[in-house]
Tab-separated table of C-alpha atoms (C1' of nucleotides) in Angstrom:
chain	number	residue	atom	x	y	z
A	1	UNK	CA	9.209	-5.726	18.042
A	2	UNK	CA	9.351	-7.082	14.361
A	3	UNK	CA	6.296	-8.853	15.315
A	4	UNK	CA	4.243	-5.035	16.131
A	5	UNK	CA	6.000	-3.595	13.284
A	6	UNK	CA	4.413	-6.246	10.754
A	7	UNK	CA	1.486	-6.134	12.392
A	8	UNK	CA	1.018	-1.921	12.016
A	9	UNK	CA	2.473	-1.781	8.979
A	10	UNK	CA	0.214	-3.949	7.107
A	11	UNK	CA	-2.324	-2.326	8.830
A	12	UNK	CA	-1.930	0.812	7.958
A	13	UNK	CA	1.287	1.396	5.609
A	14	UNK	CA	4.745	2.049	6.327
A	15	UNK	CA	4.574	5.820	5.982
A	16	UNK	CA	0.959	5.731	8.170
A	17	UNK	CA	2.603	4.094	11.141
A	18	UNK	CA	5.202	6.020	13.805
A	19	UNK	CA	7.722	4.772	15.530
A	20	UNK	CA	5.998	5.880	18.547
A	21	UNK	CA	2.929	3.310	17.436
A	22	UNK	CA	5.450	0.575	16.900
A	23	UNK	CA	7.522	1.536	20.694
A	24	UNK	CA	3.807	1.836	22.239
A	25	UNK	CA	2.403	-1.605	20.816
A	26	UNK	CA	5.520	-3.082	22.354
A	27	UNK	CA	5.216	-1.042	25.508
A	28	UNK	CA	8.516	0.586	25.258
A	29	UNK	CA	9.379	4.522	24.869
A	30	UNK	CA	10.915	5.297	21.036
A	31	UNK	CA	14.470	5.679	22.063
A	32	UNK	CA	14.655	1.788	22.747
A	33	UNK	CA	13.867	0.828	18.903
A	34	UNK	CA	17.147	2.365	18.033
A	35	UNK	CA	19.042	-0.162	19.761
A	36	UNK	CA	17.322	-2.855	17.272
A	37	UNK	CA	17.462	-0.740	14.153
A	38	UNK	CA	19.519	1.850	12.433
A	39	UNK	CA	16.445	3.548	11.414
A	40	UNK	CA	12.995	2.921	10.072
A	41	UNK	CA	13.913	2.006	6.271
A	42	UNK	CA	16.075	-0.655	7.692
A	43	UNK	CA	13.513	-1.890	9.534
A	44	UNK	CA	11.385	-2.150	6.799
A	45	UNK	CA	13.393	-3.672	4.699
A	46	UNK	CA	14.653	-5.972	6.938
A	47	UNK	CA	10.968	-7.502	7.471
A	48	UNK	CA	10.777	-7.903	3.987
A	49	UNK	CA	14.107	-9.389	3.416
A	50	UNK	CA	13.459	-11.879	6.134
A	51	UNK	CA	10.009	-12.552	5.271
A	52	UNK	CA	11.061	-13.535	1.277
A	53	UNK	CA	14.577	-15.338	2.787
A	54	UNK	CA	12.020	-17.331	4.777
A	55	UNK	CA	9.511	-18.090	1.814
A	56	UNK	CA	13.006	-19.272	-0.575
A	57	UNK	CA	14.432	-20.880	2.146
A	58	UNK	CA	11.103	-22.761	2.878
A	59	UNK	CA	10.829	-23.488	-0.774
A	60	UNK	CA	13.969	-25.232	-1.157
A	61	UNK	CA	13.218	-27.446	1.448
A	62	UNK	CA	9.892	-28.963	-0.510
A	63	UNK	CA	12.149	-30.417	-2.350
A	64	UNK	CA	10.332	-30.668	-5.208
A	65	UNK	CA	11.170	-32.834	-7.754
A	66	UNK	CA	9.526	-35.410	-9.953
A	67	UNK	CA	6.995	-34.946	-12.940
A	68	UNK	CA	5.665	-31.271	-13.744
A	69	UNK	CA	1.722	-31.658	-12.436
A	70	UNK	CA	3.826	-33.132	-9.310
A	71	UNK	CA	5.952	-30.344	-8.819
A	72	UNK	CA	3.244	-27.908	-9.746
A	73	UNK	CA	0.928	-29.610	-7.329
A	74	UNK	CA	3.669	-29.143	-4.650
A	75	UNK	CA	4.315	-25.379	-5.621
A	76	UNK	CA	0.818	-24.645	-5.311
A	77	UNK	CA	0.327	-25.939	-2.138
A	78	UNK	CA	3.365	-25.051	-0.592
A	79	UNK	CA	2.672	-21.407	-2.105
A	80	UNK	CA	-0.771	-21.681	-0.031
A	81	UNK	CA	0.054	-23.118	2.843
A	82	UNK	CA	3.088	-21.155	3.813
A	83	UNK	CA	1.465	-17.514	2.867
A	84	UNK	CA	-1.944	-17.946	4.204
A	85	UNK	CA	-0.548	-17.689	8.025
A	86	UNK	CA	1.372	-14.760	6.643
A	87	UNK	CA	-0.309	-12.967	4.843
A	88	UNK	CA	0.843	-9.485	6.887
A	89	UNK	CA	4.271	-10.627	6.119
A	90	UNK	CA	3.190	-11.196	2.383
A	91	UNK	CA	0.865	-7.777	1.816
A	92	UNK	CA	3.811	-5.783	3.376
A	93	UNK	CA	6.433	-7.276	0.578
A	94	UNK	CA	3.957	-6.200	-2.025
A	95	UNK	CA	2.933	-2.971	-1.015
A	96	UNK	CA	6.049	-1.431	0.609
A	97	UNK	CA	8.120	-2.275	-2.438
A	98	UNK	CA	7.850	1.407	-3.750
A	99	UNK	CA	8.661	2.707	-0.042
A	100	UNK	CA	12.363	1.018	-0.188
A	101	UNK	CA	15.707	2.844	-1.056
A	102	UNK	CA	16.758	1.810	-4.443
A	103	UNK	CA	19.430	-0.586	-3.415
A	104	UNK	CA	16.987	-2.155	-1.135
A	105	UNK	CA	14.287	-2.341	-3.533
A	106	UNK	CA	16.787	-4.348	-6.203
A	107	UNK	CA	17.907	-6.901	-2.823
A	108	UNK	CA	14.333	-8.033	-2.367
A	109	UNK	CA	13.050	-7.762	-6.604
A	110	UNK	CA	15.992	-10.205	-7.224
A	111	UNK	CA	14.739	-12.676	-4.310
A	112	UNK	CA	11.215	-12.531	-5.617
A	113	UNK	CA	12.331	-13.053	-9.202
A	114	UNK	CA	14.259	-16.520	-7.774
A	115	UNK	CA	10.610	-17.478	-6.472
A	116	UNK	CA	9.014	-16.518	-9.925
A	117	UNK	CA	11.934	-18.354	-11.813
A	118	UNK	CA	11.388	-21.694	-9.749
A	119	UNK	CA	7.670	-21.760	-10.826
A	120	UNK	CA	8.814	-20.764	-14.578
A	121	UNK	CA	10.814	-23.777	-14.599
A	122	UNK	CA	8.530	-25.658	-13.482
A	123	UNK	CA	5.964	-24.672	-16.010
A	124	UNK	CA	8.795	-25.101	-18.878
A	125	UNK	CA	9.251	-28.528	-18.278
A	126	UNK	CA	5.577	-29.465	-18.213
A	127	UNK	CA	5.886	-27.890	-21.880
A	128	UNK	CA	8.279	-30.433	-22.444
A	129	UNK	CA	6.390	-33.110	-20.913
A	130	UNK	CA	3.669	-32.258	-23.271
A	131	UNK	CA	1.806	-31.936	-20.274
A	132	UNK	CA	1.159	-28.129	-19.914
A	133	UNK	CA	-0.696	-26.005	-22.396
A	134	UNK	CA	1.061	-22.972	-21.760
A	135	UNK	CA	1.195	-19.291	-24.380
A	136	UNK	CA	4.155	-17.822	-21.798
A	137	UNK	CA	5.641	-19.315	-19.150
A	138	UNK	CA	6.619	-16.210	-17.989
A	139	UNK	CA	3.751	-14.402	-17.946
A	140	UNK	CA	1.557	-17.564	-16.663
A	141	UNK	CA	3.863	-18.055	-13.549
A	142	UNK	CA	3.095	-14.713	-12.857
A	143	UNK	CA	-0.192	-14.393	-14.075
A	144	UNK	CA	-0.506	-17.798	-11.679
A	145	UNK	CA	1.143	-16.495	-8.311
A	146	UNK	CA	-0.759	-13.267	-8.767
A	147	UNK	CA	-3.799	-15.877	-8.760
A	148	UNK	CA	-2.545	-17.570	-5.539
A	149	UNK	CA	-2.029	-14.737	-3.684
A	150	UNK	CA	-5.327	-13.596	-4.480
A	151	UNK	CA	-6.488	-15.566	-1.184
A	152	UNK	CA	-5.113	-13.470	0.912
A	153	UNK	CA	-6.889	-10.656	0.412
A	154	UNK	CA	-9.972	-12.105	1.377
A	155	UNK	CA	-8.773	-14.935	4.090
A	156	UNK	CA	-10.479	-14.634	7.636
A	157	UNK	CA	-9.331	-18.114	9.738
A	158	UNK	CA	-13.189	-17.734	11.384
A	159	UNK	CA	-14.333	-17.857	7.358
A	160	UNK	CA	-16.263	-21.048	6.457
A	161	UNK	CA	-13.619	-22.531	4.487
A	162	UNK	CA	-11.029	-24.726	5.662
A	163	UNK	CA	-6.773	-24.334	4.576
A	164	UNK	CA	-7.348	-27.766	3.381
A	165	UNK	CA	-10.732	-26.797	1.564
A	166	UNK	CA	-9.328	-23.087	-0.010
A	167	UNK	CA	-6.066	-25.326	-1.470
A	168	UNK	CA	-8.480	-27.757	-3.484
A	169	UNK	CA	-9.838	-24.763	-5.012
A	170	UNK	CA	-7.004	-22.737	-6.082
A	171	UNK	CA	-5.332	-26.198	-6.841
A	172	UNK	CA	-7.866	-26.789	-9.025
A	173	UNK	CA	-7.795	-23.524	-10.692
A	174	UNK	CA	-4.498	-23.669	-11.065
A	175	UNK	CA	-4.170	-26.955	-12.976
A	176	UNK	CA	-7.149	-25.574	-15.141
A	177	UNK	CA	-5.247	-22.789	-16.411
A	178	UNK	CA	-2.385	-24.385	-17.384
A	179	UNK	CA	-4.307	-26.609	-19.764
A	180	UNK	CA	-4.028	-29.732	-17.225
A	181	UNK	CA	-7.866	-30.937	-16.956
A	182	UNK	CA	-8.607	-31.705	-20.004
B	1	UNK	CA	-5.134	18.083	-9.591
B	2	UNK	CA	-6.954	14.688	-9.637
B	3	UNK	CA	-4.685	13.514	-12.188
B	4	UNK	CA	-1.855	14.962	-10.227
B	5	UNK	CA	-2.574	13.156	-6.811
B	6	UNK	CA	-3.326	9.895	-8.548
B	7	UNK	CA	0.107	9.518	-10.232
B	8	UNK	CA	1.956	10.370	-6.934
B	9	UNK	CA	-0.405	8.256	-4.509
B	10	UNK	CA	-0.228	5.124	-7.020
B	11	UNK	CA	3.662	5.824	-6.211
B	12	UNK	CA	3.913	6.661	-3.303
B	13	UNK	CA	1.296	5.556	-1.302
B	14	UNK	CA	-1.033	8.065	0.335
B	15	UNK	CA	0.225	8.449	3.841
B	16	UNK	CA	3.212	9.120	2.004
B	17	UNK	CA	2.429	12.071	-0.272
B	18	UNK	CA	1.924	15.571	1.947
B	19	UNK	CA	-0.647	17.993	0.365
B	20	UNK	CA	2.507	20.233	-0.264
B	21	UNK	CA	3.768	17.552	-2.644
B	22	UNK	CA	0.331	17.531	-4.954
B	23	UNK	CA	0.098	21.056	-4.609
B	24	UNK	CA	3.650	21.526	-6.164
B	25	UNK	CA	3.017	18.753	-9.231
B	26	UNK	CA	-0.378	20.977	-10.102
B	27	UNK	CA	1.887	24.209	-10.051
B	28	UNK	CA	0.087	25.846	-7.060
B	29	UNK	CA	0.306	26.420	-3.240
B	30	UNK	CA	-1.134	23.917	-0.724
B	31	UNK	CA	-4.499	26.391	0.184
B	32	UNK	CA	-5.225	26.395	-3.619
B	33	UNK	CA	-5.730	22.769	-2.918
B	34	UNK	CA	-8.545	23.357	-0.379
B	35	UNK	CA	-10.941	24.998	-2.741
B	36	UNK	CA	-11.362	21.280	-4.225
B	37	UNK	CA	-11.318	18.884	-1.193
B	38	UNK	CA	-12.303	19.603	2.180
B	39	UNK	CA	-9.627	17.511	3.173
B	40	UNK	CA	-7.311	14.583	2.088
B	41	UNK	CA	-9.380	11.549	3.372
B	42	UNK	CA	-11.995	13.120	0.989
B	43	UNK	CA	-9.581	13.532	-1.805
B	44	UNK	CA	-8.243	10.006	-1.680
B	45	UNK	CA	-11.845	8.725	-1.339
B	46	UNK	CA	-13.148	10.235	-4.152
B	47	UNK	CA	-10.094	9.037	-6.019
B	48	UNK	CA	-11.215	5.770	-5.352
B	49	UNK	CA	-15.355	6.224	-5.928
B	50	UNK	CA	-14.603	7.938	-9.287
B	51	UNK	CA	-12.321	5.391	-10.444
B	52	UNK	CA	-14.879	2.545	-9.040
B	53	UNK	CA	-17.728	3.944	-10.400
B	54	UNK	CA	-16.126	4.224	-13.796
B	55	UNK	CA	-15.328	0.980	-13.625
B	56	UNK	CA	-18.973	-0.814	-12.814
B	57	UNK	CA	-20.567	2.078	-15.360
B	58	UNK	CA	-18.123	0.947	-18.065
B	59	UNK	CA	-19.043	-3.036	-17.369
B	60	UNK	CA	-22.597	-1.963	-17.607
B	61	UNK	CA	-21.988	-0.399	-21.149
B	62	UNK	CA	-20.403	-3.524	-22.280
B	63	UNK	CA	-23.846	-5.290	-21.702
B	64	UNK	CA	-22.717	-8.763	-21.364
B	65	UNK	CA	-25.435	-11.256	-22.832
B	66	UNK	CA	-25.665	-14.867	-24.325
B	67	UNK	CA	-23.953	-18.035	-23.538
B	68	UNK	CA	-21.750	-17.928	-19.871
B	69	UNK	CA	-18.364	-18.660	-22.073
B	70	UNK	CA	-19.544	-15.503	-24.371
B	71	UNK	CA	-20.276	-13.676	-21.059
B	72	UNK	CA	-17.091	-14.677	-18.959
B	73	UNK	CA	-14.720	-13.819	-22.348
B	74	UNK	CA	-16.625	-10.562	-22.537
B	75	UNK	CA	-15.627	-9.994	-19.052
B	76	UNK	CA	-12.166	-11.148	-19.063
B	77	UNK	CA	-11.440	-8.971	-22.173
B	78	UNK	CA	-13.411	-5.796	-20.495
B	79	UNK	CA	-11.268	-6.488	-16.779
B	80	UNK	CA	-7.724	-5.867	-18.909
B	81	UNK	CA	-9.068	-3.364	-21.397
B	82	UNK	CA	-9.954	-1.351	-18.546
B	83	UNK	CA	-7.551	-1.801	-16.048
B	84	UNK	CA	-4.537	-2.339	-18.002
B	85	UNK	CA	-4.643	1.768	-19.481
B	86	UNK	CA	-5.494	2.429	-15.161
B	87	UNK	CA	-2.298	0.805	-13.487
B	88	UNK	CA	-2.745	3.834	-10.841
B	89	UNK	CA	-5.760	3.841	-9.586
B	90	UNK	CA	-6.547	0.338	-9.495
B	91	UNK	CA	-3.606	0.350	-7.531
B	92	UNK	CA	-4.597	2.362	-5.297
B	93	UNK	CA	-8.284	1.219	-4.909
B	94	UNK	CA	-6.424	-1.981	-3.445
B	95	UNK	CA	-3.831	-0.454	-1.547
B	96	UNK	CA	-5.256	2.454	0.102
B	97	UNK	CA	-8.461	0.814	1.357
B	98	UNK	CA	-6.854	0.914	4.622
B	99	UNK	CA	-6.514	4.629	4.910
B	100	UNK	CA	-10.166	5.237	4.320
B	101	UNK	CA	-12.212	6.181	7.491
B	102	UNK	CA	-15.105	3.052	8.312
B	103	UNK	CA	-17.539	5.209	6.352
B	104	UNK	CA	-15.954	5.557	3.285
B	105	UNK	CA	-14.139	1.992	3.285
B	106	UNK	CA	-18.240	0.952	3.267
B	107	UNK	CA	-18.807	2.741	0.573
B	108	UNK	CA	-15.828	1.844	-1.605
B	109	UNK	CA	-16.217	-1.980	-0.781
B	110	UNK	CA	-19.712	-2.376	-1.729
B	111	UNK	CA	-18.970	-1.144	-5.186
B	112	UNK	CA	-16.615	-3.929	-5.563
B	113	UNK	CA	-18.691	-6.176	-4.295
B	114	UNK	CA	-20.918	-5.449	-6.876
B	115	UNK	CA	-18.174	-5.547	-9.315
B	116	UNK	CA	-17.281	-9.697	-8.075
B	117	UNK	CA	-21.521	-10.245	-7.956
B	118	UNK	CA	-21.641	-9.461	-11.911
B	119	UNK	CA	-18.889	-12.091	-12.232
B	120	UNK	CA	-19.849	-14.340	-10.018
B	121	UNK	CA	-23.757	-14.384	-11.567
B	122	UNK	CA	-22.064	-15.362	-15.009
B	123	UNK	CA	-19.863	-18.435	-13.257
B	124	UNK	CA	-22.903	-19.293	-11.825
B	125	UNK	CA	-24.739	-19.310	-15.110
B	126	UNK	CA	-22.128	-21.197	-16.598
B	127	UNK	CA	-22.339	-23.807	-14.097
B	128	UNK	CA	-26.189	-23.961	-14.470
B	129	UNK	CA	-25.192	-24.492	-18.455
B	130	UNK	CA	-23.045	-27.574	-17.675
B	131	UNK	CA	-20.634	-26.063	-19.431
B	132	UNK	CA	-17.854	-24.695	-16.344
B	133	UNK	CA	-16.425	-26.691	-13.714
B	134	UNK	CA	-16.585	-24.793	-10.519
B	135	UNK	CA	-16.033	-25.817	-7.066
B	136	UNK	CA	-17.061	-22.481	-5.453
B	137	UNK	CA	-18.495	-19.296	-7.557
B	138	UNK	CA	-17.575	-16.834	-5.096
B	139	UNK	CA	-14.080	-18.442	-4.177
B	140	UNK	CA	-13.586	-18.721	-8.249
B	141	UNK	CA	-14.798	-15.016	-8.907
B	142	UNK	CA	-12.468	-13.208	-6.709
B	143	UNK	CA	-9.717	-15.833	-7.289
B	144	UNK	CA	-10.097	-15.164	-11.380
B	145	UNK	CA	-10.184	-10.961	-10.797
B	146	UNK	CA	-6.458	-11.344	-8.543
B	147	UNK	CA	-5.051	-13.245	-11.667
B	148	UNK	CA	-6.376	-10.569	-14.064
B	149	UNK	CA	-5.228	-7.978	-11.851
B	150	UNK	CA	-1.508	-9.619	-11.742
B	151	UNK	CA	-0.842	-7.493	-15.288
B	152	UNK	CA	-1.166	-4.304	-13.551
B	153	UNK	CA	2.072	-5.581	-11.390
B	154	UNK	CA	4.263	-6.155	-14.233
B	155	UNK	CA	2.812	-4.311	-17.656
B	156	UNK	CA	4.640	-1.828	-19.464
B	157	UNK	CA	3.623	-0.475	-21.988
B	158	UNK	CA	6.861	-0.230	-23.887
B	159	UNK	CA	7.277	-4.229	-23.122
B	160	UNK	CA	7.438	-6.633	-25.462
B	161	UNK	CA	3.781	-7.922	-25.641
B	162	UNK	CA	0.770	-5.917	-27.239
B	163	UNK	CA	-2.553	-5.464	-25.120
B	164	UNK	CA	-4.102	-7.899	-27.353
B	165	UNK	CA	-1.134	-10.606	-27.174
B	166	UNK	CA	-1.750	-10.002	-23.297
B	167	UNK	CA	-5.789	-10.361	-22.934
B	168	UNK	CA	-5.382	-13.564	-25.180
B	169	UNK	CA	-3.309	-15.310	-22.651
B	170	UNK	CA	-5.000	-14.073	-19.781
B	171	UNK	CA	-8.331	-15.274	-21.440
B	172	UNK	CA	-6.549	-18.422	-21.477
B	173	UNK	CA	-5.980	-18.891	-17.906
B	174	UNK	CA	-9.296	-17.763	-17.046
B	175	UNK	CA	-11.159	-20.371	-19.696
B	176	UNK	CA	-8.804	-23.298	-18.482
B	177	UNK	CA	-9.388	-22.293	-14.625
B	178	UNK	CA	-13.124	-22.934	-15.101
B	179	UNK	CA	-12.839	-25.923	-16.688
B	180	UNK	CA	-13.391	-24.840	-20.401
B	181	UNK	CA	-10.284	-26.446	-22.173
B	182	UNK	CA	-11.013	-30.216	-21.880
C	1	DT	C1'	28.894	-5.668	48.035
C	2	DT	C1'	30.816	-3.436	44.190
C	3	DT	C1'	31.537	-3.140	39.234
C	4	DT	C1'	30.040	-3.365	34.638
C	5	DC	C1'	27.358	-2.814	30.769
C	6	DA	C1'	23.625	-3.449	27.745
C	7	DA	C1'	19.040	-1.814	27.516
C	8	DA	C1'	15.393	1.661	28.380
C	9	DT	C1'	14.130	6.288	29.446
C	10	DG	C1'	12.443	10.856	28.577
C	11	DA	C1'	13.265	15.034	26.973
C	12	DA	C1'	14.876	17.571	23.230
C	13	DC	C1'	15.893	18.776	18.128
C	14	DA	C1'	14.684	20.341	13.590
C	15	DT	C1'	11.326	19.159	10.021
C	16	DT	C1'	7.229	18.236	8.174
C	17	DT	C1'	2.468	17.438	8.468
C	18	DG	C1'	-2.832	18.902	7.478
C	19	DT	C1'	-5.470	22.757	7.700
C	20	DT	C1'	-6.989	27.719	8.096
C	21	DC	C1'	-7.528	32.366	6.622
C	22	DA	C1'	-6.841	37.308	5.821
C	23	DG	C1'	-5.281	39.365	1.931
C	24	DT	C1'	-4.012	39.603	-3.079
C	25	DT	C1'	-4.727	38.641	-7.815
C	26	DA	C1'	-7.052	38.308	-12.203
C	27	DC	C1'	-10.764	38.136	-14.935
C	28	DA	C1'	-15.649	38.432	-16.405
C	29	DT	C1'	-19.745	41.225	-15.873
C	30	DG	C1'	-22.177	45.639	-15.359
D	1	DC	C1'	-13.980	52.154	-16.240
D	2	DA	C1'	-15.793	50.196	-11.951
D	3	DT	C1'	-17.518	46.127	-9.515
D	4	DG	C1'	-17.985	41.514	-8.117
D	5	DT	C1'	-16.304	37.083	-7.514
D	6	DA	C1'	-13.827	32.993	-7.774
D	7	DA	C1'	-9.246	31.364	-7.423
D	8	DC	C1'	-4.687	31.622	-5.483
D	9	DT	C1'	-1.129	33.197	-2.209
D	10	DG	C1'	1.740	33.119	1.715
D	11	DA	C1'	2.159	33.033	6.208
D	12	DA	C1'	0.702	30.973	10.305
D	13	DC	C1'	-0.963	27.164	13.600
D	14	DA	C1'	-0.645	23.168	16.559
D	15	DA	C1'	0.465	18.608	16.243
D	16	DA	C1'	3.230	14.857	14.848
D	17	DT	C1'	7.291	13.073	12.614
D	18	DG	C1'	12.269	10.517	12.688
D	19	DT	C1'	16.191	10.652	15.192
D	20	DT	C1'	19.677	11.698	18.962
D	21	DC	C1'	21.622	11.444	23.488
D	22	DA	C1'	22.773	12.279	28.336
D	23	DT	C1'	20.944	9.918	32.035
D	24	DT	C1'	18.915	6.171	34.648
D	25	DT	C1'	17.804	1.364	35.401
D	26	DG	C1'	18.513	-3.415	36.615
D	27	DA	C1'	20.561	-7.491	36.672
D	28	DA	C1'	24.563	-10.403	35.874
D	29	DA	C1'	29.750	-10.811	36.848
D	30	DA	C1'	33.496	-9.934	39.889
DNA sequence: TTTTCAAATGAACATTTGTTCAGTTACATG
DNA sequence: CATGTAACTGAACAAATGTTCATTTGAAAA
């Protein structure tokens, strides 16, 4: 069920889908999603909430640790690699935030600013390392996930590129912009 | 009325926002509506056109010439100028693709195409120049637009950085991402 | 076999949706 | 003043919405 809502919903937006689309897409009447969820905000949020769990969760367990380029290598990668098969999962948690009760929205903004915070850091210390050639590390870890994500939107696994290929690009980019290739 | 169903789509999202809603921001009952839309996939689609159209007629105005690095600045600078003072409906160009019918998603996407073509032509001059490092144009154009687009995501204009503070670290990130730092 | 109980049904509910249209308004033109 | 016309109203329409719930189902436990 979780798995037709994500699908429809990224489809077509929250508000655009029923809960008769998501009961018919898992061949079931409406009644039956009410024994999963309290109602359809909860649902949504819940997909988010477990989608961005999943990303920290995943992130923590790269372990990263070692010089800045390192650690920026590994964020990078990891960013790509764990998104790309998502990226339903990932436009829904961008483009649903405004469709969240307030409480809800402030639950998953705090666990995206934890994923935003870990790349900060990571672009601090390259400061320190003399390493990075950064004007804001806040704004550049943005500015730099913002680029990442940016595959997404134009991803297609039939598309001539491989995972392996897209991450040497964006990899690339990536250490261009924070001042790393020269 | 435009105006009007801008702010609350960028908001909202369109599935979200019932004619009544507009109607009562402009001051006015839903029929009123009618005698400026045939109907709300038109209304949202012209949203979108307008706002694209404005867009590629505005890049033509800036009449990019000269080296690629004068060219791609040019560009950079023009992308934020732009977009920065549109937050809404460059939102919703993105996010309400979806929601147009085949027709009008044709429409809306070949204008951006042409949008990531003028970019692309002036990585591609660059790399005919000597003077950017590129592993794919196309890849790199659409990659470099989702990091200027980021700002929309977080800008306020009551923040703590000036427009100008902004595009200079943005043009930063774009001019290290092509290789123009070392 | 009988009992139990979670899960699914299917119909119902009050709202809300996009859209239409006959009628009213208000204002510029003759 | 009268006339024409463009804009707006307000009610109506069928369809679709989220949600509830008494009832049925089906399979595991006794």
């Amino acid at each position: 069920m979780r798995a037709a809502a994500v699908r429809l919903i990224a489809q077509h937006g929250c508000a655009a889908v029923s809960m008769r689309q998501i009961a018919a897409e898992v061949g079931v009447q409406v009644g039956a999603l009410y024994n999963y969820t309290p109602d359809k905000q909860s649902l949504l949020c819940q997909l988010m909430e477990t989608h961005m769990a999943d990303l920290l969760a995943h992130l923590e367990a790269e372990d990263l640790k070692g010089s800045a380029p390192k650690q920026l290598e590994g964020f990078a990668r990891f960013h790509m690699r764990f998104n790309i098969p998502r990226k339903d999962e990932v436009f829904i948690s961008y483009m649903e935030l405004r469709n969240l009760t307030p409480e809800n929205f402030a639950k998953i903004e705090s666990m995206r600013r934890t994923y935003e915070d870990r790349l900060e850091a990571i672009l601090k210390q390259g400061e320190d390392e003399g390493v990075f050639v950064i004007a804001d590390s806040r704004i550049t870890a943005m500015a730099l996930i913002s680029l990442l994500n940016g595959v997404i939107n134009w991803y297609r696994p039939e598309g001539r590129l491989t995972i392996q290929g897209i991450e040497q690009i964006y990899w690339d980019l990536v250490r261009g912009a924070v001042g790393m290739r020269g």
